[in-house]
JSON list of C-alpha atoms in Angstrom, two decimals:
[
{"chain": "A", "resi": 1, "resn": "UNK", "atom": "CA", "xyz": [7.27, -158.06, -28.56]},
{"chain": "A", "resi": 2, "resn": "UNK", "atom": "CA", "xyz": [6.96, -155.41, -31.54]},
{"chain": "A", "resi": 3, "resn": "UNK", "atom": "CA", "xyz": [3.51, -155.75, -32.98]},
{"chain": "A", "resi": 4, "resn": "UNK", "atom": "CA", "xyz": [1.69, -153.99, -35.87]},
{"chain": "A", "resi": 5, "resn": "UNK", "atom": "CA", "xyz": [-1.74, -153.48, -36.77]},
{"chain": "A", "resi": 6, "resn": "UNK", "atom": "CA", "xyz": [-2.48, -152.24, -40.43]},
{"chain": "A", "resi": 7, "resn": "UNK", "atom": "CA", "xyz": [-6.42, -150.84, -40.83]},
{"chain": "A", "resi": 8, "resn": "UNK", "atom": "CA", "xyz": [-6.56, -151.47, -44.51]},
{"chain": "A", "resi": 9, "resn": "UNK", "atom": "CA", "xyz": [-9.06, -148.82, -46.69]},
{"chain": "A", "resi": 10, "resn": "UNK", "atom": "CA", "xyz": [-12.20, -148.20, -43.70]},
{"chain": "A", "resi": 11, "resn": "UNK", "atom": "CA", "xyz": [-13.18, -145.27, -45.88]},
{"chain": "A", "resi": 12, "resn": "UNK", "atom": "CA", "xyz": [-16.23, -144.13, -46.73]},
{"chain": "A", "resi": 13, "resn": "UNK", "atom": "CA", "xyz": [-16.74, -145.41, -50.05]},
{"chain": "A", "resi": 14, "resn": "UNK", "atom": "CA", "xyz": [-16.33, -148.59, -49.30]},
{"chain": "A", "resi": 15, "resn": "UNK", "atom": "CA", "xyz": [-18.82, -148.78, -46.08]},
{"chain": "A", "resi": 16, "resn": "UNK", "atom": "CA", "xyz": [-21.55, -147.15, -47.14]},
{"chain": "A", "resi": 17, "resn": "UNK", "atom": "CA", "xyz": [-20.26, -144.70, -50.55]},
{"chain": "A", "resi": 18, "resn": "UNK", "atom": "CA", "xyz": [-19.83, -145.57, -54.16]},
{"chain": "A", "resi": 19, "resn": "UNK", "atom": "CA", "xyz": [-18.65, -149.25, -53.63]},
{"chain": "A", "resi": 20, "resn": "UNK", "atom": "CA", "xyz": [-20.38, -149.44, -49.96]},
{"chain": "A", "resi": 21, "resn": "UNK", "atom": "CA", "xyz": [-21.46, -152.99, -48.74]},
{"chain": "A", "resi": 22, "resn": "UNK", "atom": "CA", "xyz": [-23.93, -154.52, -46.02]},
{"chain": "A", "resi": 23, "resn": "UNK", "atom": "CA", "xyz": [-21.10, -156.78, -45.09]},
{"chain": "A", "resi": 24, "resn": "UNK", "atom": "CA", "xyz": [-18.40, -153.68, -44.90]},
{"chain": "A", "resi": 25, "resn": "UNK", "atom": "CA", "xyz": [-21.10, -152.05, -42.55]},
{"chain": "A", "resi": 26, "resn": "UNK", "atom": "CA", "xyz": [-21.14, -154.42, -40.26]},
{"chain": "A", "resi": 27, "resn": "UNK", "atom": "CA", "xyz": [-17.35, -154.84, -39.34]},
{"chain": "A", "resi": 28, "resn": "UNK", "atom": "CA", "xyz": [-17.00, -151.32, -38.40]},
{"chain": "A", "resi": 29, "resn": "UNK", "atom": "CA", "xyz": [-17.29, -151.60, -34.90]},
{"chain": "A", "resi": 30, "resn": "UNK", "atom": "CA", "xyz": [-15.60, -154.83, -34.55]},
{"chain": "A", "resi": 31, "resn": "UNK", "atom": "CA", "xyz": [-12.80, -152.43, -36.21]},
{"chain": "A", "resi": 32, "resn": "UNK", "atom": "CA", "xyz": [-12.97, -149.48, -33.79]},
{"chain": "A", "resi": 33, "resn": "UNK", "atom": "CA", "xyz": [-12.84, -152.06, -31.22]},
{"chain": "A", "resi": 34, "resn": "UNK", "atom": "CA", "xyz": [-9.79, -154.03, -32.49]},
{"chain": "A", "resi": 35, "resn": "UNK", "atom": "CA", "xyz": [-7.93, -150.45, -32.81]},
{"chain": "A", "resi": 36, "resn": "UNK", "atom": "CA", "xyz": [-8.66, -149.35, -29.33]},
{"chain": "A", "resi": 37, "resn": "UNK", "atom": "CA", "xyz": [-7.15, -152.51, -27.74]},
{"chain": "A", "resi": 38, "resn": "UNK", "atom": "CA", "xyz": [-4.38, -152.39, -29.63]},
{"chain": "A", "resi": 39, "resn": "UNK", "atom": "CA", "xyz": [-1.00, -151.11, -28.20]},
{"chain": "A", "resi": 40, "resn": "UNK", "atom": "CA", "xyz": [1.42, -151.37, -30.84]},
{"chain": "A", "resi": 41, "resn": "UNK", "atom": "CA", "xyz": [2.38, -149.37, -33.67]},
{"chain": "A", "resi": 42, "resn": "UNK", "atom": "CA", "xyz": [-1.20, -148.10, -35.88]},
{"chain": "A", "resi": 43, "resn": "UNK", "atom": "CA", "xyz": [-1.25, -147.79, -39.57]},
{"chain": "A", "resi": 44, "resn": "UNK", "atom": "CA", "xyz": [-4.13, -147.06, -41.69]},
{"chain": "A", "resi": 45, "resn": "UNK", "atom": "CA", "xyz": [-4.28, -146.86, -45.95]},
{"chain": "A", "resi": 46, "resn": "UNK", "atom": "CA", "xyz": [-6.21, -144.84, -47.89]},
{"chain": "A", "resi": 47, "resn": "UNK", "atom": "CA", "xyz": [-6.89, -146.31, -51.83]},
{"chain": "A", "resi": 48, "resn": "UNK", "atom": "CA", "xyz": [-6.23, -142.99, -53.20]},
{"chain": "A", "resi": 49, "resn": "UNK", "atom": "CA", "xyz": [-7.79, -141.66, -56.97]},
{"chain": "A", "resi": 50, "resn": "UNK", "atom": "CA", "xyz": [-8.02, -138.73, -59.33]},
{"chain": "A", "resi": 51, "resn": "UNK", "atom": "CA", "xyz": [-10.98, -137.42, -61.40]},
{"chain": "A", "resi": 52, "resn": "UNK", "atom": "CA", "xyz": [-9.48, -139.38, -64.05]},
{"chain": "A", "resi": 53, "resn": "UNK", "atom": "CA", "xyz": [-9.71, -142.79, -62.42]},
{"chain": "A", "resi": 54, "resn": "UNK", "atom": "CA", "xyz": [-12.06, -144.02, -65.23]},
{"chain": "A", "resi": 55, "resn": "UNK", "atom": "CA", "xyz": [-9.60, -143.67, -67.46]},
{"chain": "A", "resi": 56, "resn": "UNK", "atom": "CA", "xyz": [-7.28, -145.67, -65.66]},
{"chain": "A", "resi": 57, "resn": "UNK", "atom": "CA", "xyz": [-7.08, -149.69, -66.50]},
{"chain": "A", "resi": 58, "resn": "UNK", "atom": "CA", "xyz": [-8.43, -150.16, -62.69]},
{"chain": "A", "resi": 59, "resn": "UNK", "atom": "CA", "xyz": [-11.07, -147.48, -63.93]},
{"chain": "A", "resi": 60, "resn": "UNK", "atom": "CA", "xyz": [-11.81, -149.64, -66.80]},
{"chain": "A", "resi": 61, "resn": "UNK", "atom": "CA", "xyz": [-12.35, -153.14, -64.68]},
{"chain": "A", "resi": 62, "resn": "UNK", "atom": "CA", "xyz": [-13.99, -151.45, -62.19]},
{"chain": "A", "resi": 63, "resn": "UNK", "atom": "CA", "xyz": [-16.01, -148.10, -63.70]},
{"chain": "A", "resi": 64, "resn": "UNK", "atom": "CA", "xyz": [-17.29, -146.65, -60.42]},
{"chain": "A", "resi": 65, "resn": "UNK", "atom": "CA", "xyz": [-15.40, -143.54, -59.71]},
{"chain": "A", "resi": 66, "resn": "UNK", "atom": "CA", "xyz": [-14.45, -143.87, -55.53]},
{"chain": "A", "resi": 67, "resn": "UNK", "atom": "CA", "xyz": [-12.05, -142.91, -53.18]},
{"chain": "A", "resi": 68, "resn": "UNK", "atom": "CA", "xyz": [-11.41, -139.78, -55.11]},
{"chain": "A", "resi": 69, "resn": "UNK", "atom": "CA", "xyz": [-8.39, -137.41, -53.32]},
{"chain": "A", "resi": 70, "resn": "UNK", "atom": "CA", "xyz": [-9.78, -134.91, -50.87]},
{"chain": "A", "resi": 71, "resn": "UNK", "atom": "CA", "xyz": [-13.50, -135.82, -50.67]},
{"chain": "A", "resi": 72, "resn": "UNK", "atom": "CA", "xyz": [-15.35, -137.48, -48.15]},
{"chain": "A", "resi": 73, "resn": "UNK", "atom": "CA", "xyz": [-15.54, -141.13, -49.62]},
{"chain": "A", "resi": 74, "resn": "UNK", "atom": "CA", "xyz": [-11.78, -141.20, -49.58]},
{"chain": "A", "resi": 75, "resn": "UNK", "atom": "CA", "xyz": [-11.62, -139.82, -45.73]},
{"chain": "A", "resi": 76, "resn": "UNK", "atom": "CA", "xyz": [-10.91, -142.66, -43.66]},
{"chain": "A", "resi": 77, "resn": "UNK", "atom": "CA", "xyz": [-14.33, -143.53, -41.54]},
{"chain": "A", "resi": 78, "resn": "UNK", "atom": "CA", "xyz": [-14.66, -141.22, -38.71]},
{"chain": "A", "resi": 79, "resn": "UNK", "atom": "CA", "xyz": [-15.61, -143.24, -35.91]},
{"chain": "A", "resi": 80, "resn": "UNK", "atom": "CA", "xyz": [-12.63, -145.52, -37.13]},
{"chain": "A", "resi": 81, "resn": "UNK", "atom": "CA", "xyz": [-10.26, -142.45, -37.67]},
{"chain": "A", "resi": 82, "resn": "UNK", "atom": "CA", "xyz": [-10.91, -141.39, -34.03]},
{"chain": "A", "resi": 83, "resn": "UNK", "atom": "CA", "xyz": [-10.32, -145.24, -32.51]},
{"chain": "A", "resi": 84, "resn": "UNK", "atom": "CA", "xyz": [-6.51, -144.68, -33.61]},
{"chain": "A", "resi": 85, "resn": "UNK", "atom": "CA", "xyz": [-5.99, -140.89, -33.78]},
{"chain": "A", "resi": 86, "resn": "UNK", "atom": "CA", "xyz": [-4.26, -140.80, -30.35]},
{"chain": "A", "resi": 87, "resn": "UNK", "atom": "CA", "xyz": [-1.97, -143.51, -31.29]},
{"chain": "A", "resi": 88, "resn": "UNK", "atom": "CA", "xyz": [-0.30, -141.34, -33.74]},
{"chain": "A", "resi": 89, "resn": "UNK", "atom": "CA", "xyz": [-0.98, -143.68, -37.01]},
{"chain": "A", "resi": 90, "resn": "UNK", "atom": "CA", "xyz": [0.81, -143.79, -40.16]},
{"chain": "A", "resi": 91, "resn": "UNK", "atom": "CA", "xyz": [-0.92, -143.05, -42.97]},
{"chain": "A", "resi": 92, "resn": "UNK", "atom": "CA", "xyz": [-0.41, -144.36, -46.36]},
{"chain": "A", "resi": 93, "resn": "UNK", "atom": "CA", "xyz": [-2.32, -143.15, -49.46]},
{"chain": "A", "resi": 94, "resn": "UNK", "atom": "CA", "xyz": [-1.92, -146.03, -52.13]},
{"chain": "A", "resi": 95, "resn": "UNK", "atom": "CA", "xyz": [-2.85, -145.88, -55.77]},
{"chain": "A", "resi": 96, "resn": "UNK", "atom": "CA", "xyz": [-3.66, -149.55, -56.42]},
{"chain": "A", "resi": 97, "resn": "UNK", "atom": "CA", "xyz": [-4.53, -152.63, -54.21]},
{"chain": "A", "resi": 98, "resn": "UNK", "atom": "CA", "xyz": [-1.21, -153.26, -52.67]},
{"chain": "A", "resi": 99, "resn": "UNK", "atom": "CA", "xyz": [1.32, -151.20, -51.54]},
{"chain": "A", "resi": 100, "resn": "UNK", "atom": "CA", "xyz": [4.88, -151.66, -51.78]},
{"chain": "A", "resi": 101, "resn": "UNK", "atom": "CA", "xyz": [5.66, -148.36, -49.61]},
{"chain": "A", "resi": 102, "resn": "UNK", "atom": "CA", "xyz": [3.77, -150.00, -46.83]},
{"chain": "A", "resi": 103, "resn": "UNK", "atom": "CA", "xyz": [5.69, -153.49, -47.03]},
{"chain": "A", "resi": 104, "resn": "UNK", "atom": "CA", "xyz": [8.98, -151.78, -46.77]},
{"chain": "A", "resi": 105, "resn": "UNK", "atom": "CA", "xyz": [8.38, -149.26, -44.45]},
{"chain": "A", "resi": 106, "resn": "UNK", "atom": "CA", "xyz": [6.74, -152.50, -42.29]},
{"chain": "A", "resi": 107, "resn": "UNK", "atom": "CA", "xyz": [10.03, -154.32, -43.48]},
{"chain": "A", "resi": 108, "resn": "UNK", "atom": "CA", "xyz": [12.36, -152.07, -41.37]},
{"chain": "A", "resi": 109, "resn": "UNK", "atom": "CA", "xyz": [10.72, -152.46, -38.11]},
{"chain": "A", "resi": 110, "resn": "UNK", "atom": "CA", "xyz": [11.48, -155.33, -36.94]},
{"chain": "A", "resi": 111, "resn": "UNK", "atom": "CA", "xyz": [7.92, -156.33, -35.68]},
{"chain": "A", "resi": 112, "resn": "UNK", "atom": "CA", "xyz": [6.97, -160.04, -34.22]},
{"chain": "A", "resi": 113, "resn": "UNK", "atom": "CA", "xyz": [3.65, -159.95, -35.65]},
{"chain": "A", "resi": 114, "resn": "UNK", "atom": "CA", "xyz": [1.97, -158.08, -38.15]},
{"chain": "A", "resi": 115, "resn": "UNK", "atom": "CA", "xyz": [-2.43, -158.09, -38.29]},
{"chain": "A", "resi": 116, "resn": "UNK", "atom": "CA", "xyz": [-4.55, -156.45, -41.09]},
{"chain": "A", "resi": 117, "resn": "UNK", "atom": "CA", "xyz": [-8.10, -155.48, -40.74]},
{"chain": "A", "resi": 118, "resn": "UNK", "atom": "CA", "xyz": [-10.36, -153.56, -43.33]},
{"chain": "A", "resi": 119, "resn": "UNK", "atom": "CA", "xyz": [-11.84, -154.09, -46.81]},
{"chain": "A", "resi": 120, "resn": "UNK", "atom": "CA", "xyz": [-12.11, -155.52, -49.53]},
{"chain": "A", "resi": 121, "resn": "UNK", "atom": "CA", "xyz": [-10.65, -158.99, -48.40]},
{"chain": "A", "resi": 122, "resn": "UNK", "atom": "CA", "xyz": [-10.63, -160.21, -51.85]},
{"chain": "A", "resi": 123, "resn": "UNK", "atom": "CA", "xyz": [-9.05, -157.02, -52.81]},
{"chain": "A", "resi": 124, "resn": "UNK", "atom": "CA", "xyz": [-6.86, -155.19, -51.06]},
{"chain": "A", "resi": 125, "resn": "UNK", "atom": "CA", "xyz": [-6.66, -157.04, -47.72]},
{"chain": "A", "resi": 126, "resn": "UNK", "atom": "CA", "xyz": [-5.04, -160.06, -49.72]},
{"chain": "A", "resi": 127, "resn": "UNK", "atom": "CA", "xyz": [-2.96, -157.73, -52.15]},
{"chain": "A", "resi": 128, "resn": "UNK", "atom": "CA", "xyz": [-1.44, -155.93, -49.02]},
{"chain": "A", "resi": 129, "resn": "UNK", "atom": "CA", "xyz": [-1.48, -159.49, -47.04]},
{"chain": "A", "resi": 130, "resn": "UNK", "atom": "CA", "xyz": [0.73, -161.25, -50.19]},
{"chain": "A", "resi": 131, "resn": "UNK", "atom": "CA", "xyz": [3.12, -157.80, -50.32]},
{"chain": "A", "resi": 132, "resn": "UNK", "atom": "CA", "xyz": [4.26, -158.04, -47.05]},
{"chain": "A", "resi": 133, "resn": "UNK", "atom": "CA", "xyz": [4.66, -161.44, -46.87]},
{"chain": "A", "resi": 134, "resn": "UNK", "atom": "CA", "xyz": [7.23, -161.55, -49.83]},
{"chain": "A", "resi": 135, "resn": "UNK", "atom": "CA", "xyz": [9.39, -158.77, -48.12]},
{"chain": "A", "resi": 136, "resn": "UNK", "atom": "CA", "xyz": [8.58, -160.60, -44.59]},
{"chain": "A", "resi": 137, "resn": "UNK", "atom": "CA", "xyz": [8.60, -164.22, -44.99]},
{"chain": "A", "resi": 138, "resn": "UNK", "atom": "CA", "xyz": [9.88, -164.87, -41.39]},
{"chain": "A", "resi": 139, "resn": "UNK", "atom": "CA", "xyz": [7.56, -162.62, -39.47]},
{"chain": "A", "resi": 140, "resn": "UNK", "atom": "CA", "xyz": [4.05, -163.75, -38.70]},
{"chain": "A", "resi": 141, "resn": "UNK", "atom": "CA", "xyz": [0.95, -162.14, -41.14]},
{"chain": "A", "resi": 142, "resn": "UNK", "atom": "CA", "xyz": [-2.26, -162.34, -39.21]},
{"chain": "A", "resi": 143, "resn": "UNK", "atom": "CA", "xyz": [-5.81, -161.53, -40.88]},
{"chain": "A", "resi": 144, "resn": "UNK", "atom": "CA", "xyz": [-8.81, -160.83, -38.85]},
{"chain": "A", "resi": 145, "resn": "UNK", "atom": "CA", "xyz": [-11.51, -162.13, -40.19]},
{"chain": "A", "resi": 146, "resn": "UNK", "atom": "CA", "xyz": [-13.96, -160.55, -38.10]},
{"chain": "A", "resi": 147, "resn": "UNK", "atom": "CA", "xyz": [-12.47, -157.22, -39.04]},
{"chain": "A", "resi": 148, "resn": "UNK", "atom": "CA", "xyz": [-12.67, -157.53, -42.77]},
{"chain": "A", "resi": 149, "resn": "UNK", "atom": "CA", "xyz": [-15.44, -157.69, -45.26]},
{"chain": "A", "resi": 150, "resn": "UNK", "atom": "CA", "xyz": [-14.98, -158.61, -48.97]},
{"chain": "A", "resi": 151, "resn": "UNK", "atom": "CA", "xyz": [-16.75, -157.27, -52.13]},
{"chain": "A", "resi": 152, "resn": "UNK", "atom": "CA", "xyz": [-19.38, -160.19, -51.39]},
{"chain": "A", "resi": 153, "resn": "UNK", "atom": "CA", "xyz": [-19.23, -163.12, -48.69]},
{"chain": "A", "resi": 154, "resn": "UNK", "atom": "CA", "xyz": [-17.77, -165.54, -51.41]},
{"chain": "A", "resi": 155, "resn": "UNK", "atom": "CA", "xyz": [-15.12, -164.02, -52.19]},
{"chain": "A", "resi": 156, "resn": "UNK", "atom": "CA", "xyz": [-14.31, -162.83, -49.00]},
{"chain": "A", "resi": 157, "resn": "UNK", "atom": "CA", "xyz": [-13.79, -166.71, -48.08]},
{"chain": "A", "resi": 158, "resn": "UNK", "atom": "CA", "xyz": [-11.97, -167.31, -51.14]},
{"chain": "A", "resi": 159, "resn": "UNK", "atom": "CA", "xyz": [-9.42, -164.99, -49.98]},
{"chain": "A", "resi": 160, "resn": "UNK", "atom": "CA", "xyz": [-8.84, -166.55, -46.91]},
{"chain": "A", "resi": 161, "resn": "UNK", "atom": "CA", "xyz": [-8.24, -169.05, -48.26]},
{"chain": "A", "resi": 162, "resn": "UNK", "atom": "CA", "xyz": [-6.03, -168.32, -50.19]},
{"chain": "A", "resi": 163, "resn": "UNK", "atom": "CA", "xyz": [-3.97, -166.45, -47.72]},
{"chain": "A", "resi": 164, "resn": "UNK", "atom": "CA", "xyz": [-3.97, -169.63, -45.31]},
{"chain": "A", "resi": 165, "resn": "UNK", "atom": "CA", "xyz": [-2.24, -171.46, -48.39]},
{"chain": "A", "resi": 166, "resn": "UNK", "atom": "CA", "xyz": [0.51, -168.79, -48.36]},
{"chain": "A", "resi": 167, "resn": "UNK", "atom": "CA", "xyz": [0.77, -169.34, -44.85]},
{"chain": "A", "resi": 168, "resn": "UNK", "atom": "CA", "xyz": [-0.87, -166.22, -43.63]},
{"chain": "A", "resi": 169, "resn": "UNK", "atom": "CA", "xyz": [-2.41, -166.97, -40.39]},
{"chain": "A", "resi": 170, "resn": "UNK", "atom": "CA", "xyz": [-6.34, -166.73, -40.74]},
{"chain": "A", "resi": 171, "resn": "UNK", "atom": "CA", "xyz": [-8.33, -165.88, -36.91]},
{"chain": "A", "resi": 172, "resn": "UNK", "atom": "CA", "xyz": [-11.69, -166.49, -37.60]}
]
């Protein structure tokens, strides 16, 4: 049974930086525990922007500079990184919410299950879950809600419900 765990955007800016939330801070220890207990292939994604972020379409809709490449805010939170650093993780930098590179890479590995955790449920987690589902419609895709946080608790719940409708299993 070959499984993958995808840790979405557990970066400093999303936890306690420019876009940090109390909800994101609350899941850090659960994410660390999940990574440590996992024995399959491990992937981390990093939201990755440039100093010109505010000039992008995303920046016009969300005018908060965040996750600028090679800054502290862009880095995966230290303990989250350390939890999996000895597991030879694959790191994927992505310029937008969902990563087609991630979905394509996962589709080449013949996993029996792919689990996603991380931030933000209502933006990057749902985007990646749906991207992966479109490449791997016969592979179980799981989102562990206890290891995810959204922009707000309400949008977190809405995203989980939307993923359920798309046949993504949501663990609570």
